[in-house]
């Protein structure tokens, strides 16, 4: 075990892992986290705590991650390069580890122009790949980015994102390979609807040896209706929603039910692909759909230590 | 070259309304090439100010003078007489101009008529694009001669982010993805292997986060 997180244990056991997403609120209300955590508890091996998602200021991912631990659910703290320089990031990494957080997902982050503070300064002192290397060095060397020794290393299971639908496509598997070289243990992909392209991406990953060195969790999400599908197809950067999905939702009697069905079909298909180690369900603001998705997909989180306090204790 | 655009006229009026003797100082290098702050533009601005001030019942005078470069003392020295007579100097140069005037004439009030934009490449006639942010540590040998620090919205060093689609940047369909350009160029050169190496973390201390930079040519007497 590298970090000893529940997610790491599940993936190491060979079980098909399930992660979900838990977005912190645009408020200081801890109850929002508690409520979402209670929906997701028992339905995920770990949950991603987003970091100022889509560049909108929210409760910090570190605080929300700690609140999640207190609810008996393991967090994957997300960290973006957009809002902090390497000093602040290292401070947060040490703080997160001290608070019992055991998984860290390293991201570049959405551009600040999309959020509610478009006039802010985007920091981008590091990019996701140099952030990954920094976290790995902090954990394994152990040293700060500057080379100074760390006396008590942060034990973190390191993750990253991969988007098979962004361009240039031939560089996507190669970029994930760079993230593996930089030091990730797992990755979660962008939401998958176009399965043919995802299969090709996975083939390239296998060819580059990525699947042997990194656990890949396929990103999935239930669509609530044709409107949402069209919005994601046309307005969300890096998304690929085939027309047939939009059509299916527009014809459905119960679009939400159909959306869950489509998500379940995607899960079943990605499970068959060699090198897919789990799924990451991004039911943003629709966390309540997750238990139903799991039921219909016949999935149970592969948690090997249910009931145990995740992420360890504060010492 | 350095590009700069004239500020909104109302903003310039508010900065200069209190002055009885106003001197507009033009600059005949970069801002003249981008047709925003050379001799002609300085004179047009002075005329506009004279008219506006007349309408508002503000007396006094608005004079103009233009130097070849406001970034050099030698040229600033040549307008000493006009500057001394003025109680406010309005510079139409990039921000180096008014700051140079402040350095050369420390007791004189100086205000800028311009917003300095960037260092630009002439993409086509009268269109400039930012190709360099003067970060002080050039890495384009690794990126096919295209600078991701200036041209990628996230200053990425190791490839395109997840928002790159159809060759466009996630921030706007009007912005080309620098990393798509880098990829295409390296592919054409048969150098895609360059992209396998991990670059960074970048040293930003040679850029504008390291305090004002000074460049000195050795072997020359000041």
Coordinates of C-alpha atoms in Angstrom, one line a residue:
Chain A
X1 CA 0.0 0.0 0.0
X2 CA 1.3 3.4 -0.9
X3 CA -1.2 5.6 0.9
X4 CA -3.6 3.1 2.5
X5 CA -6.8 4.7 1.2
X6 CA -9.9 2.7 0.8
X7 CA -9.8 3.4 -2.9
X8 CA -6.3 2.1 -3.2
X9 CA -7.3 -1.1 -1.3
X10 CA -10.3 -1.7 -3.6
X11 CA -8.3 -1.1 -6.7
X12 CA -5.4 -3.3 -5.5
X13 CA -7.8 -6.1 -4.7
X14 CA -8.9 -6.2 -8.3
X15 CA -12.5 -5.3 -7.5
X16 CA -14.3 -2.9 -9.9
X17 CA -14.1 0.4 -8.1
X18 CA -16.9 2.9 -7.9
X19 CA -16.3 6.6 -7.2
X20 CA -18.8 9.4 -7.3
X21 CA -18.7 13.2 -7.1
X22 CA -19.6 15.5 -4.3
X23 CA -19.6 19.2 -5.1
X24 CA -19.2 21.5 -2.1
X25 CA -21.8 24.3 -1.7
X26 CA -21.5 28.0 -2.5
X27 CA -22.0 28.6 1.2
X28 CA -20.5 27.9 4.6
X29 CA -23.2 25.4 5.4
X30 CA -21.7 22.0 6.5
X31 CA -25.1 20.4 6.4
X32 CA -25.0 20.3 2.5
X33 CA -21.9 18.1 2.7
X34 CA -23.4 15.9 5.4
X35 CA -26.6 15.4 3.4
X36 CA -24.8 14.5 0.2
X37 CA -22.3 12.3 2.0
X38 CA -25.2 10.3 3.6
X39 CA -26.7 9.7 0.1
X40 CA -23.4 8.5 -1.3
X41 CA -22.2 6.5 1.8
X42 CA -22.3 2.8 1.0
X43 CA -22.7 3.7 -2.7
X44 CA -19.1 4.6 -3.5
X45 CA -15.6 3.5 -2.5
X46 CA -14.6 7.2 -2.4
X47 CA -16.0 10.5 -3.5
X48 CA -14.4 13.3 -5.4
X49 CA -14.6 16.7 -3.7
X50 CA -14.4 19.3 -6.4
X51 CA -12.1 22.3 -6.1
X52 CA -13.9 25.5 -7.1
X53 CA -15.6 23.6 -9.8
X54 CA -16.0 25.5 -13.2
X55 CA -14.1 28.3 -11.6
X56 CA -16.9 29.2 -9.2
X57 CA -15.9 30.1 -5.6
X58 CA -17.2 27.4 -3.2
X59 CA -16.4 25.9 0.2
X60 CA -12.8 24.6 0.0
X61 CA -12.3 21.1 -1.1
X62 CA -10.1 20.4 1.9
X63 CA -12.7 21.5 4.4
X64 CA -15.4 19.6 2.6
X65 CA -13.2 16.5 2.4
X66 CA -12.7 16.5 6.1
X67 CA -16.4 16.9 6.7
X68 CA -16.9 13.9 4.4
X69 CA -14.5 11.8 6.5
X70 CA -16.5 12.7 9.6
X71 CA -19.5 11.2 7.9
X72 CA -17.7 7.9 7.3
X73 CA -17.1 8.4 3.6
X74 CA -13.7 8.5 1.9
X75 CA -12.9 11.7 0.0
X76 CA -10.7 12.2 -3.1
X77 CA -9.7 15.8 -2.7
X78 CA -9.4 17.6 -6.0
X79 CA -6.7 20.3 -6.4
X80 CA -6.5 22.6 -9.4
X81 CA -3.6 24.7 -10.5
X82 CA -5.8 27.7 -11.3
X83 CA -6.1 29.3 -7.9
X84 CA -2.8 28.7 -6.0
X85 CA 0.9 28.8 -6.5
X86 CA 3.2 26.0 -5.5
X87 CA 3.7 27.3 -2.0
X88 CA -0.1 27.4 -1.3
X89 CA -0.5 24.0 -2.9
X90 CA 2.2 22.3 -0.8
X91 CA 0.7 23.9 2.3
X92 CA -2.7 22.5 1.4
X93 CA -1.3 19.1 0.5
X94 CA 0.4 18.8 4.0
X95 CA -2.7 20.1 5.6
X96 CA -5.0 17.7 3.8
X97 CA -2.7 14.7 4.7
X98 CA -2.7 15.9 8.3
X99 CA -6.5 15.9 8.3
X100 CA -6.7 12.3 7.2
X101 CA -7.2 12.8 3.5
X102 CA -5.6 10.0 1.6
X103 CA -6.5 10.6 -2.1
X104 CA -5.6 13.6 -4.1
X105 CA -6.7 14.3 -7.7
X106 CA -4.4 16.7 -9.5
X107 CA -6.0 18.9 -12.2
X108 CA -5.1 22.0 -14.2
X109 CA -8.6 23.4 -13.7
X110 CA -11.1 25.1 -15.8
X111 CA -10.2 28.6 -17.0
X112 CA -11.3 31.4 -14.7
X113 CA -13.2 33.1 -17.5
X114 CA -16.0 30.4 -17.1
X115 CA -16.7 31.1 -13.5
X116 CA -18.2 33.8 -11.3
X117 CA -15.0 35.8 -11.1
X118 CA -13.9 36.1 -14.7
X119 CA -11.7 39.1 -13.9
X120 CA -9.6 37.2 -11.5
X121 CA -5.9 36.2 -12.1
X122 CA -5.5 32.6 -13.1
X123 CA -2.3 31.4 -11.3
X124 CA -1.3 28.3 -13.2
X125 CA 2.1 28.4 -11.5
X126 CA 2.3 24.6 -12.2
X127 CA 0.3 22.5 -14.7
X128 CA -1.4 19.2 -13.8
X129 CA 1.7 17.3 -14.7
X130 CA 4.2 19.3 -12.7
X131 CA 1.7 19.2 -9.8
X132 CA 1.6 15.4 -10.0
X133 CA 5.4 15.2 -9.9
X134 CA 5.5 17.6 -6.9
X135 CA 3.0 15.5 -5.0
X136 CA 4.9 12.3 -5.8
X137 CA 8.1 13.9 -4.6
X138 CA 6.5 15.1 -1.4
X139 CA 5.2 11.6 -0.8
X140 CA 8.1 9.4 -1.9
X141 CA 11.4 11.4 -1.8
X142 CA 10.1 13.0 0.6
X143 CA 10.9 16.5 -0.4
X144 CA 9.3 19.9 -1.2
X145 CA 9.3 21.0 -4.8
X146 CA 12.4 23.1 -4.0
X147 CA 14.3 20.0 -2.9
X148 CA 14.1 20.6 0.8
X149 CA 13.5 17.5 2.9
X150 CA 10.0 16.8 4.4
X151 CA 10.3 15.2 7.8
X152 CA 6.8 13.7 7.8
X153 CA 5.6 12.8 4.3
X154 CA 2.0 13.2 3.2
X155 CA 0.7 9.7 2.3
X156 CA -1.5 10.2 -0.7
X157 CA -3.0 8.1 -3.5
X158 CA -2.4 10.3 -6.5
X159 CA -4.9 10.7 -9.3
X160 CA -5.4 12.7 -12.4
X161 CA -8.0 13.3 -15.1
X162 CA -7.9 12.2 -18.8
X163 CA -10.2 13.5 -21.5
X164 CA -10.4 11.1 -24.5
X165 CA -12.6 13.6 -26.3
X166 CA -10.3 16.6 -26.4
X167 CA -8.0 17.4 -29.3
X168 CA -5.5 16.5 -30.6
X169 CA -6.9 13.0 -30.1
X170 CA -3.6 11.1 -30.9
X171 CA -2.0 13.1 -28.0
X172 CA -4.6 12.1 -25.4
X173 CA -3.2 8.6 -24.5
X174 CA 0.3 10.1 -24.7
X175 CA -0.6 12.8 -22.3
X176 CA -2.0 10.3 -19.8
X177 CA 1.3 8.4 -20.2
X178 CA 3.1 11.6 -19.2
X179 CA 0.9 11.8 -16.1
X180 CA 1.8 8.2 -15.3
X181 CA 5.5 9.0 -15.8
X182 CA 5.0 12.0 -13.5
X183 CA 3.6 9.7 -10.8
X184 CA -0.1 9.1 -10.8
X185 CA -1.6 5.9 -9.3
X186 CA -5.1 6.3 -10.8
X187 CA -7.0 8.4 -13.3
X188 CA -10.6 9.3 -13.9
X189 CA -11.8 10.1 -17.4
X190 CA -14.1 12.7 -18.8
X191 CA -17.8 11.6 -19.0
X192 CA -18.2 8.9 -21.7
X193 CA -21.0 8.8 -24.2
X194 CA -19.1 8.1 -27.4
X195 CA -18.0 4.5 -26.7
X196 CA -16.2 3.9 -30.0
X197 CA -13.8 6.7 -29.4
X198 CA -13.3 5.7 -25.8
X199 CA -12.4 2.1 -26.9
X200 CA -9.9 3.5 -29.3
X201 CA -8.4 5.7 -26.5
X202 CA -8.2 2.6 -24.3
X203 CA -6.5 0.7 -27.0
X204 CA -3.8 3.4 -27.3
X205 CA -3.4 3.4 -23.5
X206 CA -2.8 -0.4 -23.5
X207 CA -0.3 0.0 -26.3
X208 CA 1.6 2.7 -24.3
X209 CA 1.6 0.4 -21.2
X210 CA -0.5 2.9 -19.3
X211 CA -3.1 0.4 -18.1
X212 CA -0.4 -1.7 -16.5
X213 CA 0.9 1.3 -14.5
X214 CA -2.3 3.2 -13.7
X215 CA -5.9 2.3 -12.7
X216 CA -8.3 3.9 -15.1
X217 CA -11.8 4.7 -13.9
X218 CA -14.2 5.5 -16.7
X219 CA -16.3 8.7 -16.1
X220 CA -20.0 8.4 -16.5
X221 CA -23.0 10.6 -15.8
X222 CA -26.7 10.4 -16.0
X223 CA -28.4 12.9 -18.3
X224 CA -31.6 14.5 -17.0
X225 CA -33.1 15.1 -20.4
X226 CA -32.5 16.1 -24.0
X227 CA -31.9 19.7 -23.0
X228 CA -29.0 18.8 -20.7
X229 CA -27.6 16.5 -23.4
X230 CA -27.7 19.3 -26.0
X231 CA -26.1 21.7 -23.6
X232 CA -23.3 19.3 -22.8
X233 CA -22.9 18.5 -26.5
X234 CA -22.7 22.1 -27.6
X235 CA -21.6 24.2 -24.7
X236 CA -19.3 22.2 -22.4
X237 CA -15.6 22.1 -23.5
X238 CA -14.3 18.7 -24.2
X239 CA -17.6 16.8 -24.2
X240 CA -18.7 14.4 -26.9
X241 CA -22.5 13.5 -26.8
X242 CA -23.6 11.5 -29.9
X243 CA -26.8 12.6 -31.6
X244 CA -28.5 9.3 -31.0
X245 CA -28.3 10.0 -27.2
X246 CA -29.9 13.4 -27.6
X247 CA -32.6 11.8 -29.8
X248 CA -33.3 8.9 -27.4
X249 CA -33.8 11.4 -24.5
X250 CA -36.0 13.6 -26.5
X251 CA -38.3 10.7 -27.4
X252 CA -38.4 9.2 -23.9
X253 CA -41.5 9.3 -21.9
X254 CA -39.6 9.6 -18.6
X255 CA -36.3 11.3 -19.6
X256 CA -34.7 11.0 -16.2
X257 CA -35.4 7.3 -16.2
X258 CA -34.0 7.0 -19.7
X259 CA -30.9 9.0 -18.6
X260 CA -30.2 6.6 -15.9
X261 CA -30.7 3.7 -18.3
X262 CA -28.2 5.2 -20.8
X263 CA -25.7 5.7 -17.9
X264 CA -26.1 2.0 -16.9
X265 CA -25.6 0.9 -20.5
X266 CA -22.4 2.9 -20.6
X267 CA -21.2 1.3 -17.4
X268 CA -21.9 -2.2 -18.7
X269 CA -20.0 -1.5 -21.9
X270 CA -16.9 0.1 -20.3
X271 CA -16.7 -2.8 -17.8
X272 CA -16.0 -5.0 -20.8
X273 CA -13.0 -2.9 -22.0
X274 CA -9.6 -4.3 -21.0
X275 CA -7.9 -1.9 -18.6
X276 CA -11.0 -0.2 -17.1
X277 CA -10.6 -0.6 -13.4
X278 CA -13.8 1.1 -12.3
X279 CA -16.3 3.9 -12.9
X280 CA -16.5 7.4 -11.7
X281 CA -20.1 8.6 -11.5
X282 CA -20.5 12.4 -12.0
X283 CA -24.1 13.0 -11.0
X284 CA -23.5 16.7 -10.3
X285 CA -26.3 18.0 -8.1
X286 CA -28.2 14.7 -8.7
X287 CA -26.3 12.6 -6.2
X288 CA -29.6 10.9 -5.4
X289 CA -29.4 9.1 -8.8
X290 CA -26.3 7.2 -7.8
X291 CA -27.9 4.4 -5.7
X292 CA -30.3 3.7 -8.6
X293 CA -27.6 3.6 -11.2
X294 CA -25.6 1.1 -9.1
X295 CA -28.7 -1.1 -8.5
X296 CA -29.5 -1.2 -12.2
X297 CA -25.9 -1.8 -13.2
X298 CA -25.6 -4.6 -10.6
X299 CA -22.7 -2.9 -9.0
X300 CA -21.7 -2.8 -5.4
X301 CA -18.8 -0.6 -4.3
X302 CA -15.9 -3.0 -3.8
X303 CA -15.2 -1.6 -0.5
X304 CA -13.1 -4.0 1.6
X305 CA -13.4 -2.1 4.8
X306 CA -16.9 -0.9 5.1
X307 CA -17.7 0.4 8.5
X308 CA -14.2 1.4 9.2
X309 CA -13.3 5.1 9.6
X310 CA -11.9 6.0 6.2
X311 CA -8.8 7.9 5.7
X312 CA -7.3 7.3 9.1
X313 CA -7.4 9.4 12.2
X314 CA -5.9 12.7 13.1
X315 CA -2.9 12.1 15.3
Chain B
X1 CA 6.7 45.5 -31.0
X2 CA 4.9 47.0 -28.1
X3 CA 1.2 47.7 -28.6
X4 CA -0.9 50.3 -26.8
X5 CA -4.4 51.7 -27.2
X6 CA -5.7 55.1 -26.3
X7 CA -7.8 55.2 -23.2
X8 CA -11.4 56.2 -23.3
X9 CA -11.7 60.0 -23.9
X10 CA -13.8 60.6 -20.8
X11 CA -11.1 59.0 -18.7
X12 CA -8.5 61.2 -20.3
X13 CA -10.6 64.3 -19.6
X14 CA -11.1 63.4 -16.0
X15 CA -7.3 63.0 -15.6
X16 CA -6.5 66.4 -17.2
X17 CA -9.4 68.7 -16.4
X18 CA -7.6 70.4 -13.5
X19 CA -4.6 71.4 -15.5
X20 CA -4.2 74.9 -16.9
X21 CA -1.2 74.3 -19.0
X22 CA -1.4 70.8 -20.5
X23 CA 1.3 69.2 -22.6
X24 CA 0.5 66.2 -24.8
X25 CA 3.7 64.3 -25.5
X26 CA 3.6 61.9 -28.5
X27 CA 6.0 59.0 -29.2
X28 CA 7.0 58.2 -32.7
X29 CA 8.1 54.6 -32.4
X30 CA 5.9 51.6 -31.5
X31 CA 2.6 53.5 -30.8
X32 CA 3.1 55.4 -34.0
X33 CA 3.3 52.1 -35.9
X34 CA 0.1 50.9 -34.3
X35 CA -1.5 54.3 -35.1
X36 CA -2.5 55.1 -31.6
X37 CA 0.1 57.4 -30.1
X38 CA 2.4 59.0 -32.7
X39 CA 2.7 62.6 -33.7
X40 CA -0.6 62.7 -35.6
X41 CA -2.6 60.9 -32.9
X42 CA -1.1 63.2 -30.2
X43 CA -2.2 66.2 -32.2
X44 CA -5.7 64.8 -32.8
X45 CA -6.0 64.1 -29.0
X46 CA -4.9 67.6 -28.2
X47 CA -7.5 69.1 -30.6
X48 CA -10.2 67.0 -29.0
X49 CA -9.2 68.1 -25.6
X50 CA -9.1 71.8 -26.7
X51 CA -12.7 71.5 -28.0
X52 CA -14.0 69.6 -24.9
X53 CA -12.3 72.0 -22.5
X54 CA -13.7 75.0 -24.4
X55 CA -17.2 73.5 -24.1
X56 CA -16.7 73.0 -20.4
X57 CA -15.4 76.5 -19.9
X58 CA -11.9 75.3 -18.9
X59 CA -9.4 77.9 -19.8
X60 CA -5.7 77.4 -20.2
X61 CA -3.8 75.8 -23.0
X62 CA -3.1 72.4 -24.6
X63 CA 0.2 72.1 -26.4
X64 CA 1.8 69.1 -28.1
X65 CA 5.2 67.9 -28.8
X66 CA 6.4 64.5 -30.1
X67 CA 9.7 62.7 -29.6
X68 CA 11.1 59.7 -31.5
X69 CA 11.2 57.5 -28.4
X70 CA 10.0 58.3 -24.9
X71 CA 11.9 55.4 -23.5
X72 CA 15.3 57.2 -23.8
X73 CA 16.5 60.2 -21.8
X74 CA 18.3 61.7 -24.8
X75 CA 14.9 62.3 -26.5
X76 CA 13.2 63.4 -23.2
X77 CA 16.0 65.9 -22.7
X78 CA 15.1 67.6 -25.9
X79 CA 11.6 68.7 -24.7
X80 CA 12.8 70.1 -21.3
X81 CA 11.6 73.6 -22.1
X82 CA 8.0 72.5 -23.0
X83 CA 7.8 70.2 -20.0
X84 CA 8.9 72.8 -17.6
X85 CA 6.2 75.2 -18.8
X86 CA 3.4 72.7 -18.4
X87 CA 1.7 71.9 -15.1
X88 CA 0.5 68.5 -16.4
X89 CA 2.1 66.2 -19.0
X90 CA -0.1 63.7 -20.8
X91 CA 1.9 60.9 -22.6
X92 CA 0.6 59.0 -25.5
X93 CA 3.4 56.4 -25.3
X94 CA 3.3 53.0 -23.9
X95 CA 3.7 53.0 -20.1
X96 CA 7.4 53.3 -20.3
X97 CA 6.9 56.8 -21.8
X98 CA 5.1 58.4 -18.8
X99 CA 7.4 56.6 -16.4
X100 CA 10.4 57.8 -18.3
X101 CA 9.1 61.3 -18.1
X102 CA 8.6 60.9 -14.3
X103 CA 12.1 59.7 -13.9
X104 CA 13.5 62.5 -16.0
X105 CA 11.3 65.3 -14.6
X106 CA 10.7 64.2 -11.0
X107 CA 8.8 67.3 -9.9
X108 CA 6.3 67.2 -12.8
X109 CA 2.9 65.6 -12.8
X110 CA 2.5 63.0 -15.6
X111 CA -0.5 61.0 -16.6
X112 CA -0.9 58.3 -19.3
X113 CA -3.3 58.6 -22.3
X114 CA -2.8 55.0 -23.2
X115 CA -3.3 51.4 -22.0
X116 CA -0.3 49.3 -22.8
X117 CA -1.3 45.9 -24.2
X118 CA 1.4 43.6 -25.0
X119 CA 4.3 42.7 -27.3
X120 CA 2.7 41.7 -30.5
X121 CA 3.5 40.1 -33.8
X122 CA 1.9 41.7 -36.9
X123 CA -0.5 39.0 -37.8
X124 CA -1.9 41.1 -40.7
X125 CA -2.1 44.9 -41.4
X126 CA -3.1 46.6 -38.1
X127 CA -3.7 43.3 -36.3
X128 CA -1.3 42.3 -33.6
X129 CA -1.2 39.0 -31.6
X130 CA 0.7 38.4 -28.4
X131 CA 3.4 35.8 -29.0
X132 CA 5.7 36.6 -26.1
X133 CA 5.2 37.6 -22.5
X134 CA 8.9 38.2 -21.8
X135 CA 9.0 35.5 -19.2
X136 CA 12.8 35.6 -19.2
X137 CA 13.4 31.9 -19.9
X138 CA 12.6 30.9 -23.4
X139 CA 11.4 27.3 -23.9
X140 CA 10.2 27.4 -27.5
X141 CA 13.1 25.1 -28.5
X142 CA 11.0 22.3 -26.9
X143 CA 7.6 23.4 -28.3
X144 CA 8.1 23.7 -32.0
X145 CA 9.0 27.4 -31.9
X146 CA 5.5 28.3 -30.5
X147 CA 5.3 29.8 -27.0
X148 CA 2.7 28.1 -24.7
X149 CA 3.4 30.7 -22.0
X150 CA 2.1 33.5 -24.1
X151 CA -0.3 31.6 -26.3
X152 CA -2.0 29.0 -24.0
X153 CA -4.6 30.5 -21.7
X154 CA -3.4 28.3 -18.9
X155 CA 0.3 28.6 -19.7
X156 CA 0.6 24.8 -19.8
X157 CA 4.0 23.3 -20.3
X158 CA 3.1 19.7 -21.0
X159 CA 0.4 19.5 -23.6
X160 CA -3.2 20.6 -24.2
X161 CA -5.7 20.7 -21.5
X162 CA -9.0 18.8 -21.7
X163 CA -10.7 21.9 -23.2
X164 CA -8.9 21.8 -26.5
X165 CA -11.3 21.0 -29.3
X166 CA -11.2 21.4 -33.0
X167 CA -8.0 23.4 -32.7
X168 CA -9.7 26.0 -30.6
X169 CA -9.1 27.0 -26.9
X170 CA -11.8 26.4 -24.3
X171 CA -12.0 30.1 -23.5
X172 CA -13.3 31.1 -26.9
X173 CA -13.7 29.7 -30.5
X174 CA -11.8 32.8 -31.6
X175 CA -8.7 31.7 -29.8
X176 CA -6.5 29.0 -31.4
X177 CA -5.3 26.3 -29.1
X178 CA -1.5 26.8 -28.8
X179 CA -1.0 23.2 -28.0
X180 CA -2.8 22.0 -31.1
X181 CA -0.5 24.3 -33.1
X182 CA 2.5 22.9 -31.3
X183 CA 1.4 19.4 -31.9
X184 CA 0.7 20.0 -35.6
X185 CA 4.1 21.6 -36.1
X186 CA 6.1 18.9 -34.3
X187 CA 4.1 16.3 -36.2
X188 CA 5.0 18.0 -39.5
X189 CA 8.7 18.2 -38.4
X190 CA 8.6 14.5 -37.3
X191 CA 9.5 15.6 -33.8
X192 CA 6.5 14.4 -31.8
X193 CA 8.9 12.6 -29.4
X194 CA 9.7 16.0 -28.0
X195 CA 6.3 16.0 -26.3
X196 CA 7.1 12.9 -24.2
X197 CA 9.4 14.8 -22.0
X198 CA 8.1 16.5 -18.9
X199 CA 8.8 20.2 -18.8
X200 CA 8.9 22.4 -15.7
X201 CA 8.1 23.4 -13.0
X202 CA 8.7 26.7 -14.7
X203 CA 11.1 29.2 -13.1
X204 CA 9.0 32.4 -12.9
X205 CA 11.6 34.4 -11.1
X206 CA 13.0 35.6 -14.4
X207 CA 9.6 37.0 -15.3
X208 CA 7.6 39.9 -13.9
X209 CA 7.2 38.1 -10.5
X210 CA 10.9 38.7 -9.8
X211 CA 10.7 42.5 -9.4
X212 CA 11.8 44.9 -12.1
X213 CA 14.3 43.4 -14.4
X214 CA 17.4 45.2 -15.5
X215 CA 19.5 44.4 -18.6
X216 CA 23.0 45.7 -18.8
X217 CA 25.4 45.3 -21.8
X218 CA 28.8 44.6 -20.4
X219 CA 31.7 46.6 -21.8
X220 CA 29.7 49.8 -22.3
X221 CA 30.1 52.9 -20.2
X222 CA 26.8 54.4 -19.0

